[in-house]
Each structure stands twice: as structure tokens, then as C-alpha cells.
Amino acid sequence: MFADRAKIFIKSGKGGDGHVSFRRELFVPNGGPDGGDGGRGGDIIFEVDKGLNTLNDFRHVRKYVAKAGEEGGKRRCHGADAKDLILKVPEGTIVREEESGKIIADMSGKNQRVVILKGGRGGSGNMHYATSTMQAPKYARPGQPGRELFVLLELKVIADVGLVGFPNVGKSTLLSRVTNAKPKIADYHFTTLNPNLGVVDLGEGQGFVIADIPGLIEGAAEGVGLGHDFLRHIERTKVLIHMVDAASVEGRDPIEDIRAINRELEAYDPELRKRPQVIAANKIDALCEGGTDPVLRIREVFEPEGIRVFGISAVSGRGLKELMYHVNELLKTLDSAPTVYEPEIDPMATAEKENLPYTVEIDEEGRFVVEGPRIEKMLGYTNLDSEKGFEFFQKFLKTNGILKDLEEAGIEDGDTVKMYGLEFDYYK
């Protein structure tokens, strides 16, 4: 089964903890601190693999967690950095934040390798905290935690030209005639269940990539039939070849078919309706001689709107050369750079921002209660029983504006401040 969407959980590696140890050498009874730093946690990296064309691997494995950095060691040994976890995806994959749906990265164009989540930094060993007044610090900083996220992967194929139309109008046959693609072809609806890509080679270095989008039906933009699953694959295309059954083999009106498909395109994304279109009126080999020429009728309706109409036979190849050369010339008038969607959110910046807020409230006993993720984290690695640790704690309160907020809340000398399990009296 063709997989073009997946939801997965990713988590970068935790940084290794800093180490607490002291030098123990012969004839050196009171050696100084020599605890080393922890290693960096592994990043989560997405990388384009040109050999992939589906997201099928992510249907089977949905959880990806990078390794943690190694803890620091004695004798100032630095813990080893963890290996990054690299996830291979097909070109054209869009990575979205699951909760908001916003784009984190579009793995297209120059974006062949993107770091989505960085691993946590390693913690500092106790060797960094020695001072003239604190010569034997017994604490070290733990490594930063890894970041975690649910992401949606969505594949939008990269092609210059999108081939659209109702089921059974001959799109797969056309693709097999003008490219090296070999789609399955049979005489029933929805034979094509996957977007098929092929390269049109016109010689002398000219050509383009064309995508056969599975047949649309009315209501596709609202999720009816299979069309809704594949409309995303024409969002990057620059030109649309709109294929219709000119011979009305199944009794449908080709003009109404074109109008109906254009309505679906506009309902899905109004920008698609603005893309240059070319109409391929297929099955002219099945037209009855002496009857009204349906191709002429289609031209009379759509060419005044600036849409060229080509009568073709995908089976015999009649008219295909003229159609392909016209599309190639049309592409030359357009920007050749691939459509790449800009990021809408940086998960690392969001994660850092979520750690900043804190609250200052007064409880029923008149205590000033200060809480927040960053404060809790700071208390976890600060030894308040040591002079150095308490100095660090005071500096943290001042530089983060917590003391200022306490004063604005009306705190006075002698009032009690509570931070999780810690209580102390405030004096300016």
C-alpha cells in the first residue's frame, strides 16, 4: 500500500550528567574536584533519501528516541556524546507539529538534512565549581533533558506537471507512452491507487517530471472517493494537464468534467485553480466519423479562457508530441525553482519558551509562592547548603526578574517565600 502520511513520536537524547569526584593520588590526601562533564545527547535529524518514494517504514515503527549522552567521569573525563538518530525520508516530505499542524520542515530543494530536535547539553562536573572559598564542591549539574514531540509526516510528490482528470480517461496510458513509468493499466475505475512519476525526455537536455494523480471525482475536496488522499500531490506542480474523454465513451460530457474537476481543485486550494492548464482531449481514435467534433467544441469553450486544447490518442500516440512540447515551452516561462514550504514553527524555540514562564502567588498563609518549570529544574541541580550554590541561587532570582516580580507583588522584609519544597525569609 502506498503510504504518504504517518504520525510518529520523536525524542532527542538527554545530556549526560556532570560527575562529582575528587583527586585521589598518593601523597595528595586532599585532592581538588576532578569530576568531568557529561556528553551531549543525540539529535533527531531528518535526511532525504533519493531512493525512497513512500513513508511506508514509518507505518511500522512509530517511536524514535535518540540515545542519552554519557555521564562525566573522574579525573576530568568528559562523557561521550551520543550518536544522532537520522530518519530517512523521501524528497518532498513535510514535517508538521502534530498539535498545531504547523510546518517544521519541508524536505525539498536545499533542505536535504534538517535537525528537528537537538539533544540536551551535557551537565558540568564539579571541577567547574571550585573557588577560593569553596574548594570541595559536592555537586554537579545534571544534563539537559531531551525534547520530545509528536510529528505528522506528509509526502507531497515533486513534479513539474500534474496530470488530472476523472478515472478511466487514459492518464496512466498517457504516462506510459511519454515517460519511462510503467503504471498498471486496466479498464476499470481507480486502477491507479498511487501517484506515479515519470520523466518526459524531449532530447537536447529538455524535459520535465510529470505526475499521474489518481482519478478525482466530484466531492473529492470534501473527502469523497480517493481524490482527497492525493490532491496534496499536485500542490507543488507548476502546470496541470487536464485530461478528458473526448469520445464520451462512458457517456459523460467532457466540458462538464473539466468544470467539475476545476471546482474540486478550487475547493481544495484556490491557488490550484490559478495554475496554468492545458487540456488533453483523449480518445480521438474512438470518435465516430462524420459526427460533431467534440475537440472543436471543447476548444470553443476553453481557448477563449487562455487554455490550449490538444486532441490526442494516448493509445496510438497521436498528438502527444505536440502536447509535450507545448507543456515544455509553457514551463520555460515559469519559475524553475521547486516549490518549498517555509517553516512555520521551531520546536526547539517553542520548547525553550515553555520553560520560561513562572507564577508568583500569595497563598492562604500569606506566603509568596513561586513556581515554574525552569525554577523547579534549577532547584534540582543547585546545592543551597553550599555558599557557592546559594550565591548562584540569588543570582538566578535576580537575573530572571523573580525578585522584581516579588517586590511588585508587595513582598516585604521578613515575608516567607516558598519554592516547591524550599522556604526562606526575604530580606532585601
Coordinates of C-alpha atoms in Angstrom, one line a residue:
M1 CA 0.0 0.0 0.0
F2 CA 1.2 3.5 -0.9
A3 CA 1.9 5.4 2.4
D4 CA 2.1 9.2 2.1
R5 CA 1.2 10.1 5.7
A6 CA 2.4 9.0 9.1
K7 CA 2.3 10.1 12.7
I8 CA 5.4 9.4 14.8
F9 CA 6.8 10.2 18.2
I10 CA 10.4 11.6 18.3
K11 CA 12.6 12.4 21.3
S12 CA 16.2 13.7 21.4
G13 CA 18.7 12.3 23.8
K14 CA 19.2 13.6 27.3
G15 CA 22.6 15.2 28.1
G16 CA 24.9 13.2 30.3
D17 CA 25.1 14.3 34.0
G18 CA 28.2 16.0 35.3
H19 CA 30.3 14.0 37.7
V20 CA 31.2 14.6 41.3
S21 CA 34.6 13.2 42.3
F22 CA 37.9 14.3 43.9
R23 CA 41.5 13.6 43.1
R24 CA 42.9 10.7 45.0
E25 CA 46.6 10.3 44.5
L26 CA 49.5 9.0 46.6
F27 CA 50.8 11.7 48.9
V28 CA 47.9 14.0 47.9
P29 CA 45.4 13.4 50.7
N30 CA 43.1 16.3 49.9
G31 CA 42.9 16.5 46.1
G32 CA 40.7 19.0 44.4
P33 CA 37.5 18.3 42.5
D34 CA 38.0 16.4 39.2
G35 CA 34.5 15.5 38.1
G36 CA 34.1 15.6 34.3
D37 CA 31.3 17.0 32.1
G38 CA 28.6 14.9 30.6
G39 CA 28.3 14.2 26.9
R40 CA 25.7 15.7 24.6
G41 CA 22.5 13.8 23.9
G42 CA 21.8 12.7 20.3
D43 CA 19.9 14.9 17.9
I44 CA 16.9 13.9 15.9
I45 CA 17.7 14.5 12.2
F46 CA 15.6 14.1 9.1
E47 CA 17.5 13.4 5.9
V48 CA 16.3 13.0 2.3
D49 CA 16.9 9.6 0.7
K50 CA 16.5 9.8 -3.1
G51 CA 15.8 6.0 -3.2
L52 CA 12.6 6.3 -1.1
N53 CA 9.2 7.2 -2.6
T54 CA 6.8 6.3 0.3
L55 CA 6.6 6.7 4.1
N56 CA 5.9 3.0 4.5
D57 CA 8.7 2.5 7.0
F58 CA 7.0 4.9 9.5
R59 CA 3.8 2.8 9.4
H60 CA 5.6 0.0 11.2
V61 CA 7.8 1.9 13.6
R62 CA 6.2 4.9 15.2
K63 CA 8.6 5.8 18.1
Y64 CA 12.1 7.2 17.6
V65 CA 14.3 8.1 20.7
A66 CA 17.9 9.2 20.4
K67 CA 20.5 7.9 22.9
A68 CA 21.5 9.9 26.0
G69 CA 24.9 11.3 26.4
E70 CA 27.4 9.5 28.7
E71 CA 27.9 10.7 32.2
G72 CA 31.1 12.5 33.0
G73 CA 33.8 10.6 34.8
K74 CA 36.5 11.0 37.4
R75 CA 39.9 12.6 36.5
R76 CA 38.1 15.3 34.4
C77 CA 37.0 12.7 31.9
H78 CA 34.3 14.1 29.5
G79 CA 31.4 11.7 28.8
A80 CA 31.0 10.6 25.2
D81 CA 28.5 12.4 23.0
A82 CA 25.6 10.2 21.9
K83 CA 25.1 9.4 18.2
D84 CA 22.5 11.4 16.4
L85 CA 19.4 9.5 15.2
I86 CA 18.9 10.0 11.5
L87 CA 15.5 9.3 10.0
K88 CA 15.5 8.8 6.2
V89 CA 12.5 10.2 4.3
P90 CA 11.6 10.6 0.6
E91 CA 12.2 14.0 -1.0
G92 CA 9.0 16.1 -0.7
T93 CA 8.2 15.1 2.8
I94 CA 6.7 17.8 5.0
V95 CA 7.2 17.5 8.8
R96 CA 4.5 19.1 10.9
E97 CA 3.9 19.6 14.6
E98 CA 1.0 17.2 15.4
E99 CA -0.8 19.5 17.8
S100 CA -0.9 22.7 15.7
G101 CA -0.4 21.3 12.2
K102 CA 2.3 23.9 11.6
I103 CA 5.2 23.1 9.3
I104 CA 8.5 22.4 11.0
A105 CA 10.5 21.5 7.8
D106 CA 9.9 20.8 4.1
M107 CA 12.4 18.2 3.0
S108 CA 12.7 19.6 -0.5
G109 CA 15.1 21.7 -2.5
K110 CA 18.2 22.6 -0.5
N111 CA 16.6 21.1 2.7
Q112 CA 18.3 17.7 2.4
R113 CA 19.2 17.4 6.0
V114 CA 17.4 19.2 8.9
V115 CA 18.0 18.9 12.7
I116 CA 14.4 18.8 14.1
L117 CA 15.2 18.3 17.8
K118 CA 18.6 19.0 19.4
G119 CA 19.9 16.7 22.1
G120 CA 20.3 18.0 25.7
R121 CA 23.6 19.6 26.6
G122 CA 25.8 17.7 29.0
G123 CA 26.0 18.8 32.6
S124 CA 29.1 20.4 34.2
G125 CA 31.2 18.4 36.5
N126 CA 32.1 19.6 40.0
M127 CA 35.6 20.7 38.8
H128 CA 33.9 23.9 37.4
Y129 CA 32.6 25.0 40.8
A130 CA 35.7 25.2 42.8
T131 CA 36.5 28.7 44.2
S132 CA 38.9 30.1 46.8
T133 CA 36.1 29.8 49.4
M134 CA 34.5 26.6 48.1
Q135 CA 37.4 24.2 47.4
A136 CA 35.5 21.0 47.6
P137 CA 32.1 21.4 45.8
K138 CA 30.0 18.3 46.2
Y139 CA 27.5 19.0 43.5
A140 CA 27.5 18.9 39.7
R141 CA 24.9 20.0 37.1
P142 CA 22.7 17.3 35.5
G143 CA 22.4 17.0 31.8
Q144 CA 19.6 18.8 30.0
P145 CA 16.6 16.7 29.2
G146 CA 15.8 15.7 25.6
R147 CA 13.0 17.3 23.7
E148 CA 10.0 15.2 22.6
L149 CA 7.4 15.8 20.0
F150 CA 4.6 14.1 18.0
V151 CA 5.0 15.0 14.4
L152 CA 3.0 14.3 11.2
L153 CA 4.8 13.3 8.1
E154 CA 3.1 14.2 4.8
L155 CA 4.6 13.4 1.4
K156 CA 3.8 15.8 -1.4
V157 CA 5.5 14.5 -4.6
I158 CA 7.8 16.8 -6.5
A159 CA 6.8 17.1 -10.2
D160 CA 6.7 20.0 -12.7
V161 CA 3.4 18.8 -14.3
G162 CA 0.4 17.3 -12.7
L163 CA -1.9 15.0 -14.8
V164 CA -5.5 15.3 -13.5
G165 CA -8.9 14.1 -14.6
F166 CA -11.7 11.7 -13.9
P167 CA -11.0 8.0 -13.5
N168 CA -10.6 5.9 -16.7
V169 CA -9.8 8.8 -19.0
G170 CA -6.4 7.4 -20.0
K171 CA -4.0 9.2 -17.7
S172 CA -1.9 6.0 -16.9
T173 CA -1.8 5.2 -20.6
L174 CA -0.5 8.6 -21.5
L175 CA 2.1 8.4 -18.8
S176 CA 3.3 5.1 -20.1
R177 CA 3.6 6.5 -23.6
V178 CA 5.5 9.7 -22.9
T179 CA 7.8 8.6 -20.0
N180 CA 9.7 5.6 -18.6
A181 CA 7.0 5.0 -16.0
K182 CA 5.1 1.7 -16.0
P183 CA 1.8 2.1 -14.2
K184 CA -0.7 -0.7 -14.0
I185 CA -3.4 -0.2 -16.6
A186 CA -6.8 -1.9 -16.8
D187 CA -10.3 -0.9 -17.9
Y188 CA -11.9 -0.1 -14.6
H189 CA -12.1 2.8 -12.2
F190 CA -9.4 3.6 -9.8
T191 CA -6.8 1.3 -11.3
T192 CA -4.2 3.8 -10.2
L193 CA -4.0 3.9 -6.4
N194 CA -0.6 5.6 -6.2
P195 CA 0.7 8.8 -7.7
N196 CA 3.0 7.7 -10.5
L197 CA 6.0 9.8 -11.5
G198 CA 7.7 9.8 -14.9
V199 CA 10.3 11.8 -16.8
V200 CA 9.4 13.2 -20.2
D201 CA 12.7 13.3 -22.2
L202 CA 12.4 15.7 -25.2
G203 CA 16.1 15.4 -26.1
E204 CA 18.9 18.0 -26.0
G205 CA 18.6 18.3 -22.3
Q206 CA 15.0 19.3 -22.4
G207 CA 12.2 17.6 -20.5
F208 CA 10.2 17.6 -17.2
V209 CA 8.8 15.4 -14.5
I210 CA 5.1 14.6 -14.7
A211 CA 2.9 13.0 -12.0
D212 CA -0.2 11.0 -12.7
I213 CA -2.6 11.8 -9.9
P214 CA -5.2 9.1 -9.2
G215 CA -8.6 9.9 -10.6
L216 CA -10.7 12.6 -9.0
I217 CA -14.5 12.6 -8.6
E218 CA -17.0 15.2 -7.6
G219 CA -16.7 15.8 -3.8
A220 CA -13.0 14.9 -3.7
A221 CA -12.1 18.0 -1.8
E222 CA -14.5 17.0 0.9
G223 CA -13.0 13.5 1.2
V224 CA -15.3 11.6 -1.2
G225 CA -13.6 8.8 -3.1
L226 CA -9.8 8.6 -3.4
G227 CA -9.2 12.1 -4.7
H228 CA -8.9 13.7 -1.3
D229 CA -6.0 11.4 -0.4
F230 CA -4.0 12.6 -3.5
L231 CA -4.9 16.2 -4.1
R232 CA -1.9 17.2 -2.0
H233 CA 0.4 15.7 -4.6
I234 CA -0.4 18.4 -7.2
E235 CA 0.3 21.3 -4.8
R236 CA 3.9 21.6 -5.9
T237 CA 3.2 21.2 -9.7
K238 CA 3.6 24.3 -11.9
V239 CA 1.3 23.2 -14.8
L240 CA -1.7 21.0 -14.9
I241 CA -2.6 18.8 -17.9
H242 CA -6.4 18.3 -17.6
M243 CA -7.3 15.0 -19.4
V244 CA -10.8 14.3 -20.6
D245 CA -12.5 11.6 -22.6
A246 CA -13.4 13.5 -25.7
A247 CA -15.2 10.5 -27.2
S248 CA -17.6 10.3 -24.1
V249 CA -17.1 6.5 -24.0
E250 CA -18.8 6.4 -20.6
G251 CA -21.5 8.9 -21.6
R252 CA -20.0 11.8 -19.7
D253 CA -19.9 15.4 -21.1
P254 CA -16.1 16.3 -21.3
I255 CA -16.9 20.0 -20.8
E256 CA -18.8 19.4 -17.6
D257 CA -16.0 17.0 -16.5
I258 CA -13.5 19.8 -16.8
R259 CA -15.7 22.2 -14.9
A260 CA -16.3 19.7 -12.2
I261 CA -12.6 18.9 -11.7
N262 CA -11.7 22.6 -11.6
R263 CA -14.4 23.1 -8.9
E264 CA -12.7 20.4 -6.8
L265 CA -9.3 22.0 -7.3
E266 CA -10.6 25.3 -6.2
A267 CA -12.4 23.9 -3.2
Y268 CA -9.2 22.1 -2.1
D269 CA -6.9 25.1 -2.6
P270 CA -7.9 28.2 -4.6
E271 CA -4.3 28.7 -5.7
L272 CA -4.5 25.4 -7.7
R273 CA -7.2 27.0 -9.9
K274 CA -4.8 29.7 -10.9
R275 CA -2.1 27.3 -12.2
P276 CA -1.6 27.2 -16.0
Q277 CA -3.7 24.5 -17.5
V278 CA -3.6 22.5 -20.8
I279 CA -6.5 20.3 -21.9
A280 CA -5.7 16.9 -23.4
A281 CA -8.8 15.7 -25.2
N282 CA -8.2 12.0 -25.3
K283 CA -9.6 9.0 -27.3
I284 CA -9.9 10.9 -30.6
D285 CA -9.3 7.5 -32.2
A286 CA -12.7 6.4 -30.9
L287 CA -14.6 9.3 -32.4
C288 CA -17.3 8.4 -35.0
E289 CA -16.6 9.7 -38.5
G290 CA -19.0 12.4 -39.8
G291 CA -20.2 13.4 -36.3
T292 CA -19.8 16.6 -34.4
D293 CA -16.1 17.1 -33.5
P294 CA -16.1 17.3 -29.6
V295 CA -12.5 18.6 -29.6
L296 CA -13.6 21.6 -31.6
R297 CA -16.4 22.1 -29.1
I298 CA -14.0 22.0 -26.2
R299 CA -11.7 24.5 -27.9
E300 CA -14.6 26.9 -28.5
V301 CA -15.4 26.8 -24.8
F302 CA -11.9 26.9 -23.2
E303 CA -9.4 28.5 -25.6
P304 CA -11.1 31.9 -25.1
E305 CA -10.1 31.5 -21.4
G306 CA -6.5 31.1 -22.5
I307 CA -6.4 27.3 -22.1
R308 CA -4.9 25.4 -25.0
V309 CA -6.7 22.2 -26.1
F310 CA -4.9 19.3 -27.8
G311 CA -6.8 16.4 -29.4
I312 CA -4.8 13.2 -28.6
S313 CA -4.9 9.5 -28.6
A314 CA -2.9 8.0 -25.6
V315 CA -3.2 4.6 -27.2
S316 CA -1.9 5.4 -30.7
G317 CA 0.3 8.3 -29.6
R318 CA -1.4 10.8 -32.0
G319 CA -0.9 14.4 -30.8
L320 CA 1.3 13.5 -27.9
K321 CA 4.4 15.2 -29.3
E322 CA 2.7 18.5 -29.9
L323 CA 1.2 18.3 -26.3
M324 CA 4.5 17.6 -24.6
Y325 CA 6.5 20.3 -26.5
H326 CA 3.8 22.9 -25.7
V327 CA 3.9 22.0 -22.0
N328 CA 7.7 22.2 -22.1
E329 CA 7.6 25.7 -23.6
L330 CA 5.0 26.7 -21.0
L331 CA 7.3 25.6 -18.2
K332 CA 10.1 27.7 -19.6
T333 CA 8.0 30.8 -18.9
L334 CA 7.6 29.9 -15.2
D335 CA 10.0 29.9 -12.2
S336 CA 12.0 26.7 -12.4
A337 CA 12.8 26.6 -8.6
P338 CA 10.9 23.9 -6.8
T339 CA 8.1 24.9 -4.5
V340 CA 9.4 24.6 -0.9
Y341 CA 7.1 25.5 2.0
E342 CA 8.7 27.8 4.7
P343 CA 8.9 26.6 8.3
E344 CA 6.1 27.9 10.5
I345 CA 7.4 26.8 13.9
D346 CA 10.7 26.0 15.5
P347 CA 10.1 23.2 18.1
M348 CA 13.3 23.9 19.9
A349 CA 12.5 27.6 20.4
T350 CA 9.0 26.6 21.5
A351 CA 10.4 24.1 24.0
E352 CA 12.8 26.7 25.4
K353 CA 9.9 29.3 25.7
E354 CA 7.7 26.8 27.5
N355 CA 10.4 26.6 30.2
L356 CA 10.5 30.3 30.9
P357 CA 7.1 31.2 32.5
Y358 CA 6.7 31.2 36.2
T359 CA 4.0 32.4 38.6
V360 CA 4.1 34.5 41.8
E361 CA 1.1 34.0 44.0
I362 CA 0.2 34.5 47.7
D363 CA -1.3 31.5 49.5
E364 CA -3.7 31.4 52.4
E365 CA -0.9 31.6 54.9
G366 CA 0.5 34.8 53.4
R367 CA 3.5 33.1 51.8
F368 CA 4.7 34.2 48.4
V369 CA 4.6 31.0 46.3
V370 CA 6.9 31.0 43.2
E371 CA 6.6 28.1 40.8
G372 CA 7.5 27.3 37.2
P373 CA 9.3 24.6 35.1
R374 CA 12.6 26.4 35.0
I375 CA 12.6 27.2 38.7
E376 CA 12.0 23.5 39.5
K377 CA 14.8 22.5 37.2
M378 CA 17.2 25.0 38.7
L379 CA 16.5 23.8 42.2
G380 CA 17.2 20.2 41.1
Y381 CA 20.8 20.9 40.3
T382 CA 21.7 23.6 42.9
N383 CA 23.1 22.8 46.3
L384 CA 21.7 25.5 48.5
D385 CA 23.6 24.2 51.5
S386 CA 26.9 25.5 50.0
E387 CA 28.0 29.1 49.8
K388 CA 28.6 28.8 46.0
G389 CA 25.2 27.2 45.4
F390 CA 23.3 29.9 47.4
E391 CA 25.1 32.7 45.5
F392 CA 24.1 31.0 42.3
F393 CA 20.5 30.8 43.5
Q394 CA 20.4 34.5 44.4
K395 CA 21.8 35.5 41.1
F396 CA 19.2 33.3 39.3
L397 CA 16.4 35.1 41.1
K398 CA 17.7 38.5 40.2
T399 CA 18.7 37.9 36.5
N400 CA 15.4 36.2 35.7
G401 CA 13.3 39.1 37.2
I402 CA 11.8 37.0 40.0
L403 CA 12.9 39.3 42.8
K404 CA 11.4 42.3 40.9
D405 CA 8.1 40.4 40.5
L406 CA 8.1 39.6 44.2
E407 CA 8.6 43.3 45.0
E408 CA 5.8 44.2 42.7
A409 CA 3.5 41.7 44.4
G410 CA 4.1 43.6 47.7
I411 CA 6.7 41.4 49.4
E412 CA 8.4 43.0 52.5
D413 CA 11.4 42.1 54.6
G414 CA 10.7 39.1 56.7
D415 CA 8.0 37.6 54.5
T416 CA 8.2 34.0 53.6
V417 CA 8.9 32.8 50.0
K418 CA 8.1 29.2 49.0
M419 CA 9.5 27.4 46.0
Y420 CA 8.4 23.8 45.8
G421 CA 9.9 22.2 48.9
L422 CA 12.1 25.2 49.8
E423 CA 11.0 28.0 52.1
F424 CA 13.1 31.1 53.1
D425 CA 12.6 34.6 54.5
Y426 CA 13.0 37.5 52.2
Y427 CA 15.4 40.4 53.1
K428 CA 16.4 43.0 50.5

